[in-house]
PDB file of C-alpha atoms in Angstrom:
ATOM      1  CA  MET A  23     -41.385  21.412  52.848  1.00  0.00           C
ATOM      2  CA  ASN A  24     -40.575  24.333  55.164  1.00  0.00           C
ATOM      3  CA  THR A  25     -37.243  25.340  53.313  1.00  0.00           C
ATOM      4  CA  PRO A  26     -36.377  28.370  55.465  1.00  0.00           C
ATOM      5  CA  CYS A  27     -36.310  26.084  58.563  1.00  0.00           C
ATOM      6  CA  ARG A  28     -34.151  23.452  56.528  1.00  0.00           C
ATOM      7  CA  ALA A  29     -31.884  26.209  55.380  1.00  0.00           C
ATOM      8  CA  ALA A  30     -31.336  27.515  58.955  1.00  0.00           C
ATOM      9  CA  LEU A  31     -30.518  23.885  60.006  1.00  0.00           C
ATOM     10  CA  HIS A  32     -27.935  23.713  57.443  1.00  0.00           C
ATOM     11  CA  LEU A  33     -26.575  27.299  58.196  1.00  0.00           C
ATOM     12  CA  LEU A  34     -26.155  26.786  61.965  1.00  0.00           C
ATOM     13  CA  PRO A  35     -23.353  24.199  61.807  1.00  0.00           C
ATOM     14  CA  VAL A  36     -21.444  26.371  59.250  1.00  0.00           C
ATOM     15  CA  LEU A  37     -21.736  29.337  61.677  1.00  0.00           C
ATOM     16  CA  ALA A  38     -20.612  27.316  64.548  1.00  0.00           C
ATOM     17  CA  MET A  39     -17.488  26.377  62.596  1.00  0.00           C
ATOM     18  CA  LEU A  40     -16.735  29.997  61.708  1.00  0.00           C
ATOM     19  CA  ALA A  41     -17.280  30.992  65.254  1.00  0.00           C
ATOM     20  CA  GLY A  42     -14.280  28.860  66.161  1.00  0.00           C
ATOM     21  CA  CYS A  43     -12.098  30.781  63.866  1.00  0.00           C
ATOM     22  CA  ALA A  44     -13.166  34.119  65.058  1.00  0.00           C
ATOM     23  CA  THR A  45     -10.523  34.568  67.965  1.00  0.00           C
ATOM     24  CA  ALA A  46      -6.883  33.585  67.828  1.00  0.00           C
ATOM     25  CA  PRO A  47      -5.366  31.865  70.815  1.00  0.00           C
ATOM     26  CA  GLY A  48      -3.206  33.711  73.108  1.00  0.00           C
ATOM     27  CA  TYR A  49      -0.042  31.838  72.315  1.00  0.00           C
ATOM     28  CA  ASP A  50      -0.134  33.276  68.718  1.00  0.00           C
ATOM     29  CA  ALA A  51       0.970  36.615  69.916  1.00  0.00           C
ATOM     30  CA  ARG A  52       4.318  35.141  71.402  1.00  0.00           C
ATOM     31  CA  PHE A  53       4.823  32.466  68.709  1.00  0.00           C
ATOM     32  CA  GLY A  54       8.441  32.376  67.930  1.00  0.00           C
ATOM     33  CA  ASP A  55       9.890  34.472  70.898  1.00  0.00           C
ATOM     34  CA  ALA A  56      12.114  31.621  72.133  1.00  0.00           C
ATOM     35  CA  VAL A  57      13.649  31.216  68.707  1.00  0.00           C
ATOM     36  CA  ARG A  58      14.299  35.067  68.362  1.00  0.00           C
ATOM     37  CA  GLN A  59      15.581  35.345  71.905  1.00  0.00           C
ATOM     38  CA  ALA A  60      18.022  32.336  71.200  1.00  0.00           C
ATOM     39  CA  ARG A  61      19.210  33.857  67.960  1.00  0.00           C
ATOM     40  CA  GLY A  62      19.699  37.117  69.604  1.00  0.00           C
ATOM     41  CA  ALA A  63      21.798  35.559  72.364  1.00  0.00           C
ATOM     42  CA  MET A  64      24.119  33.873  69.738  1.00  0.00           C
ATOM     43  CA  THR A  65      24.694  37.112  67.784  1.00  0.00           C
ATOM     44  CA  ILE A  66      27.885  38.700  69.081  1.00  0.00           C
ATOM     45  CA  ASN A  67      27.591  41.942  67.121  1.00  0.00           C
ATOM     46  CA  PRO A  68      24.308  42.659  65.186  1.00  0.00           C
ATOM     47  CA  GLN A  69      25.775  45.560  63.241  1.00  0.00           C
ATOM     48  CA  ALA A  70      28.770  43.680  61.910  1.00  0.00           C
ATOM     49  CA  GLY A  71      27.513  43.860  58.264  1.00  0.00           C
ATOM     50  CA  ALA A  72      27.865  47.668  58.632  1.00  0.00           C
ATOM     51  CA  SER A  73      31.462  47.668  59.523  1.00  0.00           C
ATOM     52  CA  ALA A  74      34.151  48.140  56.921  1.00  0.00           C
ATOM     53  CA  ASP A  75      36.873  46.577  59.109  1.00  0.00           C
ATOM     54  CA  PRO A  76      38.328  43.383  57.793  1.00  0.00           C
ATOM     55  CA  VAL A  77      37.731  40.257  60.016  1.00  0.00           C
ATOM     56  CA  ALA A  78      40.705  39.303  62.089  1.00  0.00           C
ATOM     57  CA  GLY A  79      41.585  35.695  62.216  1.00  0.00           C
ATOM     58  CA  ILE A  80      42.612  33.114  59.741  1.00  0.00           C
ATOM     59  CA  ASP A  81      44.327  34.355  56.605  1.00  0.00           C
ATOM     60  CA  GLY A  82      43.117  33.237  53.105  1.00  0.00           C
ATOM     61  CA  GLN A  83      45.598  30.526  52.458  1.00  0.00           C
ATOM     62  CA  ALA A  84      45.084  28.811  55.596  1.00  0.00           C
ATOM     63  CA  ALA A  85      41.288  29.139  55.176  1.00  0.00           C
ATOM     64  CA  ARG A  86      41.481  27.524  51.701  1.00  0.00           C
ATOM     65  CA  ASP A  87      43.686  24.583  52.877  1.00  0.00           C
ATOM     66  CA  ALA A  88      41.241  24.044  55.870  1.00  0.00           C
ATOM     67  CA  MET A  89      38.318  23.928  53.627  1.00  0.00           C
ATOM     68  CA  ALA A  90      40.048  21.574  51.281  1.00  0.00           C
ATOM     69  CA  ARG A  91      40.921  19.180  54.048  1.00  0.00           C
ATOM     70  CA  TYR A  92      37.306  19.333  55.204  1.00  0.00           C
ATOM     71  CA  HIS A  93      35.976  18.523  51.762  1.00  0.00           C
ATOM     72  CA  ASP A  94      38.473  15.792  51.423  1.00  0.00           C
ATOM     73  CA  SER A  95      37.341  14.182  54.740  1.00  0.00           C
ATOM     74  CA  PHE A  96      34.053  13.265  53.011  1.00  0.00           C
ATOM     75  CA  LYS A  97      35.603  11.389  50.076  1.00  0.00           C
ATOM     76  CA  ALA A  98      36.174   8.183  51.858  1.00  0.00           C
ATOM     77  CA  PRO A  99      34.501   6.880  55.154  1.00  0.00           C
ATOM     78  CA  PRO A 100      36.426   7.175  58.103  1.00  0.00           C
ATOM     79  CA  PRO A 101      38.382   4.056  59.247  1.00  0.00           C
ATOM     80  CA  VAL A 102      36.496   1.580  61.226  1.00  0.00           C
ATOM     81  CA  VAL A 103      37.482   1.542  64.959  1.00  0.00           C
ATOM     82  CA  ASN A 104      37.400  -1.973  66.549  1.00  0.00           C
ATOM     83  CA  VAL A 105      36.281  -1.693  70.183  1.00  0.00           C
ATOM     84  CA  ILE A 106      36.678  -4.619  72.398  1.00  0.00           C
ATOM     85  CA  ASN A 107      33.922  -4.977  74.908  1.00  0.00           C
ATOM     86  CA  PRO A 108      34.848  -7.429  77.660  1.00  0.00           C
ATOM     87  CA  GLY A 109      31.278  -8.308  78.282  1.00  0.00           C
ATOM     88  CA  SER A 110      30.377  -8.992  74.524  1.00  0.00           C
ATOM     89  CA  PRO A 111      30.059 -12.548  73.178  1.00  0.00           C
ATOM     90  CA  ALA A 112      32.931 -11.931  70.803  1.00  0.00           C
ATOM     91  CA  ALA A 113      35.343 -11.374  73.728  1.00  0.00           C
ATOM     92  CA  LYS A 114      34.936 -14.797  75.120  1.00  0.00           C
TER      93      LYS A 114
END
């Protein structure tokens, strides 16, 4: 029953779908530029890892205590703060 013609009819939709993947949209070339630009703007010194100078700032004891306080802050929920709103039904 005219198989070459039927095979061509099945092949045409496949070729049309593949043609859609043949070219990439123009935005792919610049995909991620905004993220890279923002990360670059937040980096103070990109070569900081190559420097052998110690970091100036907080000493080890103070850093350890600060981290301990930070970790302890998650052990119990923060206290509830009662806010009195003059327009709420509870204020009447």
